[in-house]
């Protein structure tokens, strides 16, 4: 990879800014001062240093966010803050994007990465990656609802959902449930409850595949996935 590209990717500025930086003689490749932006470096073999600091090059970033309500799961939005806006600049330089979408008012597990292949795998309808949600429901959730979801329900546009596994945590005027679904239609959980005459009043994703929401993350907080979690996602 070209040295200027590497440094720009790692957040040392635009290509133009990096070129200026190189001119000042503060960049060394394997101890040798390099001023040529076109210089090729092998990210596996060469050691790049800027101002005596080693540049740890990596291509991909994998983050787990506890998405807060009120923020859009997209890279850009004209009116609202996005999940990318609330990342620190050091993470934004990787140009990551959210894997799949949560509604503006939905909280919980959101994976954010710049690994397009992995994102495609996780969101492709072909792979049926299960997603589990915790929800508060206006109305008494019953065993009949469990059976209806097990068979699949008909959404407002006529779409027949695949079976979903509904677990009732508490059933009252305001019920609490967990629901696992294997597809991701627009507003799917909310519309599945509408199909049985009930309304979701709070929704939080707690699991995607084998990745669980880290309960130490407050809404709006995020952390890097561990190496084990990244491995799980790739399997
Ligand atoms: N289902 C919904 O209705 N909303 C979400 O954000 C995710 C799943």
Tab-separated table of C-alpha atoms and ligand atoms in Angstrom:
chain	number	residue	atom	x	y	z
A	1	UNK	CA	0.000	0.000	0.000
A	2	UNK	CA	1.178	3.526	-0.659
A	3	UNK	CA	2.532	5.299	2.408
A	4	UNK	CA	0.196	8.286	1.970
A	5	UNK	CA	-2.833	5.993	1.745
A	6	UNK	CA	-1.805	4.099	4.841
A	7	UNK	CA	-1.343	7.266	6.867
A	8	UNK	CA	-4.590	8.781	5.594
A	9	UNK	CA	-6.452	5.562	6.454
A	10	UNK	CA	-5.017	5.647	9.939
A	11	UNK	CA	-6.304	9.160	10.532
A	12	UNK	CA	-3.218	11.306	9.890
A	13	UNK	CA	-5.209	13.621	7.641
A	14	UNK	CA	-6.235	13.860	4.019
A	15	UNK	CA	-3.791	12.718	1.346
A	16	UNK	CA	-2.791	16.372	0.897
A	17	UNK	CA	-2.198	16.846	4.619
A	18	UNK	CA	-0.257	13.588	4.767
A	19	UNK	CA	1.956	14.773	1.903
A	20	UNK	CA	2.800	17.898	3.899
A	21	UNK	CA	3.470	15.808	6.984
A	22	UNK	CA	5.834	13.584	5.019
A	23	UNK	CA	7.747	16.656	3.787
A	24	UNK	CA	8.528	17.608	7.387
A	25	UNK	CA	10.557	14.422	7.774
A	26	UNK	CA	8.733	12.997	10.774
A	27	UNK	CA	7.741	9.738	9.115
A	28	UNK	CA	10.086	6.783	9.165
A	29	UNK	CA	9.733	3.381	7.551
A	30	UNK	CA	12.002	0.804	9.164
A	31	UNK	CA	13.978	3.638	10.785
A	32	UNK	CA	14.562	5.460	7.495
A	33	UNK	CA	13.028	8.918	7.004
A	34	UNK	CA	10.694	8.770	4.012
A	35	UNK	CA	9.294	11.845	2.319
A	36	UNK	CA	7.858	10.244	-0.810
A	37	UNK	CA	4.068	9.747	-0.545
A	38	UNK	CA	4.239	7.118	-3.302
A	39	UNK	CA	6.609	4.915	-1.295
A	40	UNK	CA	5.163	1.417	-0.995
A	41	UNK	CA	4.977	-0.228	2.392
A	42	UNK	CA	4.131	-3.751	3.363
A	43	UNK	CA	1.765	-3.450	6.314
A	44	UNK	CA	2.801	-6.881	7.593
A	45	UNK	CA	6.547	-6.372	7.378
A	46	UNK	CA	7.490	-2.714	7.569
A	47	UNK	CA	7.397	-0.605	10.682
A	48	UNK	CA	5.974	2.848	10.104
A	49	UNK	CA	6.573	5.564	12.703
A	50	UNK	CA	5.243	9.105	12.944
A	51	UNK	CA	6.922	11.355	15.540
A	52	UNK	CA	8.495	8.325	17.266
A	53	UNK	CA	5.076	6.650	17.525
A	54	UNK	CA	4.505	3.278	15.864
A	55	UNK	CA	1.536	3.271	13.474
A	56	UNK	CA	-0.464	0.117	14.174
A	57	UNK	CA	-2.032	-0.526	10.821
A	58	UNK	CA	-5.222	-2.428	10.520
A	59	UNK	CA	-7.831	-2.593	7.860
A	60	UNK	CA	-10.963	-3.505	9.755
A	61	UNK	CA	-12.687	-2.209	12.822
A	62	UNK	CA	-15.448	-4.074	14.672
A	63	UNK	CA	-17.511	-2.230	17.264
A	64	UNK	CA	-20.439	-3.150	19.471
A	65	UNK	CA	-22.705	-0.242	20.366
A	66	UNK	CA	-25.614	-0.104	22.738
A	67	UNK	CA	-27.582	2.094	20.385
A	68	UNK	CA	-29.487	4.800	22.217
A	69	UNK	CA	-33.017	5.838	21.265
A	70	UNK	CA	-33.228	8.977	19.137
A	71	UNK	CA	-30.225	8.164	16.965
A	72	UNK	CA	-30.430	6.863	13.404
A	73	UNK	CA	-28.629	3.662	12.375
A	74	UNK	CA	-27.138	5.029	9.177
A	75	UNK	CA	-23.903	6.734	8.215
A	76	UNK	CA	-25.517	10.083	7.399
A	77	UNK	CA	-28.809	11.786	8.012
A	78	UNK	CA	-30.018	15.282	7.173
A	79	UNK	CA	-32.023	15.834	10.334
A	80	UNK	CA	-30.839	13.512	13.056
A	81	UNK	CA	-27.681	12.344	14.721
A	82	UNK	CA	-26.450	8.980	13.456
A	83	UNK	CA	-24.661	6.149	15.219
A	84	UNK	CA	-21.534	7.125	13.262
A	85	UNK	CA	-21.733	10.746	14.497
A	86	UNK	CA	-21.409	9.525	18.086
A	87	UNK	CA	-18.187	7.555	17.457
A	88	UNK	CA	-14.886	9.175	18.399
A	89	UNK	CA	-12.940	10.570	15.395
A	90	UNK	CA	-10.243	7.879	15.773
A	91	UNK	CA	-12.924	5.293	14.973
A	92	UNK	CA	-14.679	7.368	12.314
A	93	UNK	CA	-11.526	7.392	10.159
A	94	UNK	CA	-12.139	3.717	9.409
A	95	UNK	CA	-15.384	4.737	7.683
A	96	UNK	CA	-17.477	2.122	9.443
A	97	UNK	CA	-21.209	1.616	8.982
A	98	UNK	CA	-23.925	-0.090	10.997
A	99	UNK	CA	-24.695	-3.732	10.218
A	100	UNK	CA	-28.417	-3.712	9.536
A	101	UNK	CA	-30.840	-1.214	10.958
A	102	UNK	CA	-32.589	-0.547	14.195
A	103	UNK	CA	-35.478	1.918	14.302
A	104	UNK	CA	-34.776	5.383	15.662
A	105	UNK	CA	-36.581	4.538	18.921
A	106	UNK	CA	-35.022	1.059	19.289
A	107	UNK	CA	-32.089	0.553	21.634
A	108	UNK	CA	-29.526	-2.174	21.988
A	109	UNK	CA	-27.031	-4.253	20.126
A	110	UNK	CA	-25.672	-2.745	16.949
A	111	UNK	CA	-22.522	-3.977	15.274
A	112	UNK	CA	-20.596	-1.290	13.440
A	113	UNK	CA	-17.789	-2.241	11.085
A	114	UNK	CA	-16.080	-1.418	7.796
A	115	UNK	CA	-15.880	-5.115	6.888
A	116	UNK	CA	-18.373	-5.213	4.046
A	117	UNK	CA	-18.129	-8.950	3.526
A	118	UNK	CA	-18.988	-9.686	7.128
A	119	UNK	CA	-21.811	-7.140	7.140
A	120	UNK	CA	-23.261	-8.714	4.032
A	121	UNK	CA	-23.079	-12.166	5.576
A	122	UNK	CA	-24.838	-11.022	8.737
A	123	UNK	CA	-27.643	-9.215	6.959
A	124	UNK	CA	-28.194	-11.425	3.923
A	125	UNK	CA	-31.667	-13.016	4.079
A	126	UNK	CA	-30.011	-16.236	2.872
A	127	UNK	CA	-28.192	-16.758	6.162
A	128	UNK	CA	-31.140	-16.293	8.561
A	129	UNK	CA	-28.908	-14.953	11.332
A	130	UNK	CA	-31.179	-14.981	14.423
A	131	UNK	CA	-31.812	-11.730	16.257
A	132	UNK	CA	-33.258	-11.584	19.745
A	133	UNK	CA	-35.177	-8.624	21.127
A	134	UNK	CA	-36.421	-7.682	24.551
A	135	UNK	CA	-39.663	-5.724	24.403
A	136	UNK	CA	-42.333	-4.161	26.563
A	137	UNK	CA	-45.773	-4.677	25.125
A	138	UNK	CA	-48.923	-2.727	25.759
A	139	UNK	CA	-51.400	-5.523	26.487
A	140	UNK	CA	-51.475	-9.014	27.935
A	141	UNK	CA	-49.236	-11.345	25.921
A	142	UNK	CA	-50.638	-14.883	25.935
A	143	UNK	CA	-49.701	-18.451	25.033
A	144	UNK	CA	-51.868	-17.942	21.941
A	145	UNK	CA	-49.447	-15.272	20.804
A	146	UNK	CA	-46.570	-17.681	21.395
A	147	UNK	CA	-48.284	-20.244	19.163
A	148	UNK	CA	-49.184	-17.639	16.540
A	149	UNK	CA	-45.545	-16.473	16.328
A	150	UNK	CA	-44.379	-20.092	16.182
A	151	UNK	CA	-46.507	-20.589	13.061
A	152	UNK	CA	-45.753	-17.183	11.599
A	153	UNK	CA	-48.097	-14.205	11.464
A	154	UNK	CA	-49.399	-12.106	8.591
A	155	UNK	CA	-48.071	-8.548	8.547
A	156	UNK	CA	-50.086	-5.525	7.391
A	157	UNK	CA	-48.751	-5.851	3.831
A	158	UNK	CA	-49.769	-9.526	3.591
A	159	UNK	CA	-46.269	-10.898	4.240
A	160	UNK	CA	-46.243	-14.201	6.153
A	161	UNK	CA	-43.393	-14.151	8.641
A	162	UNK	CA	-41.136	-17.085	9.319
A	163	UNK	CA	-41.581	-18.703	12.732
A	164	UNK	CA	-40.422	-16.588	15.651
A	165	UNK	CA	-39.690	-17.811	19.171
A	166	UNK	CA	-41.615	-15.772	21.711
A	167	UNK	CA	-40.841	-16.067	25.425
A	168	UNK	CA	-43.155	-14.366	27.906
A	169	UNK	CA	-41.170	-12.893	30.798
A	170	UNK	CA	-44.196	-11.294	32.454
A	171	UNK	CA	-47.758	-10.911	31.290
A	172	UNK	CA	-49.965	-8.047	32.440
A	173	UNK	CA	-51.368	-4.768	31.120
A	174	UNK	CA	-47.734	-4.094	30.297
A	175	UNK	CA	-46.015	-7.357	29.348
A	176	UNK	CA	-42.333	-8.117	28.954
A	177	UNK	CA	-41.127	-10.576	26.360
A	178	UNK	CA	-38.160	-11.839	24.380
A	179	UNK	CA	-38.581	-12.620	20.712
A	180	UNK	CA	-36.119	-14.274	18.351
A	181	UNK	CA	-36.641	-13.797	14.640
A	182	UNK	CA	-34.665	-15.098	11.682
A	183	UNK	CA	-35.351	-12.359	9.181
A	184	UNK	CA	-35.405	-8.596	9.242
A	185	UNK	CA	-38.371	-6.999	7.562
A	186	UNK	CA	-38.959	-3.294	8.118
A	187	UNK	CA	-40.296	-2.728	11.694
A	188	UNK	CA	-40.688	-6.488	11.938
A	189	UNK	CA	-41.094	-6.925	15.697
A	190	UNK	CA	-43.518	-4.013	15.996
A	191	UNK	CA	-45.553	-5.292	13.059
A	192	UNK	CA	-45.632	-8.865	14.383
A	193	UNK	CA	-47.216	-7.594	17.591
A	194	UNK	CA	-49.608	-5.401	15.613
A	195	UNK	CA	-50.630	-8.591	13.784
A	196	UNK	CA	-51.864	-9.983	17.134
A	197	UNK	CA	-53.440	-6.682	18.205
A	198	UNK	CA	-50.712	-5.423	20.526
A	199	UNK	CA	-48.270	-2.557	20.596
A	200	UNK	CA	-44.547	-2.520	21.268
A	201	UNK	CA	-43.785	0.371	23.607
A	202	UNK	CA	-40.086	-0.360	24.182
A	203	UNK	CA	-37.721	-2.373	22.015
A	204	UNK	CA	-34.135	-3.403	22.602
A	205	UNK	CA	-32.003	-5.849	20.612
A	206	UNK	CA	-30.081	-8.112	22.959
A	207	UNK	CA	-28.500	-10.673	20.638
A	208	UNK	CA	-27.424	-11.141	17.032
A	209	UNK	CA	-26.158	-14.585	16.054
A	210	UNK	CA	-24.028	-15.598	19.019
A	211	UNK	CA	-23.103	-12.052	19.971
A	212	UNK	CA	-24.789	-10.730	23.111
A	213	UNK	CA	-25.265	-7.098	24.058
A	214	UNK	CA	-22.635	-6.224	26.675
A	215	UNK	CA	-24.679	-5.224	29.730
A	216	UNK	CA	-21.874	-2.916	30.887
A	217	UNK	CA	-22.555	-0.605	27.942
A	218	UNK	CA	-24.966	2.212	28.721
A	219	UNK	CA	-27.090	3.428	25.779
A	220	UNK	CA	-24.779	5.463	23.545
A	221	UNK	CA	-21.647	3.642	24.704
A	222	UNK	CA	-19.654	1.265	22.572
A	223	UNK	CA	-16.540	-0.860	22.622
A	224	UNK	CA	-14.465	-2.903	20.226
A	225	UNK	CA	-15.516	-6.500	19.767
A	226	UNK	CA	-13.108	-8.920	21.415
A	227	UNK	CA	-11.019	-11.212	19.206
A	228	UNK	CA	-13.306	-14.095	20.269
A	229	UNK	CA	-16.418	-12.161	19.230
A	230	UNK	CA	-14.898	-11.332	15.845
A	231	UNK	CA	-14.093	-15.034	15.371
A	232	UNK	CA	-17.668	-15.982	16.271
A	233	UNK	CA	-18.988	-13.557	13.680
A	234	UNK	CA	-16.763	-14.974	10.980
A	235	UNK	CA	-17.910	-18.551	11.632
B	1	LIG	N1	-38.098	-4.748	14.664
B	1	LIG	C1	-38.623	-3.514	14.788
B	1	LIG	O1	-39.827	-3.335	14.745
B	1	LIG	N2	-37.768	-2.498	14.978
B	1	LIG	C2	-36.437	-2.645	15.078
B	1	LIG	O2	-35.718	-1.660	15.273
B	1	LIG	C3	-35.899	-3.935	14.943
B	1	LIG	C4	-36.759	-4.971	14.737
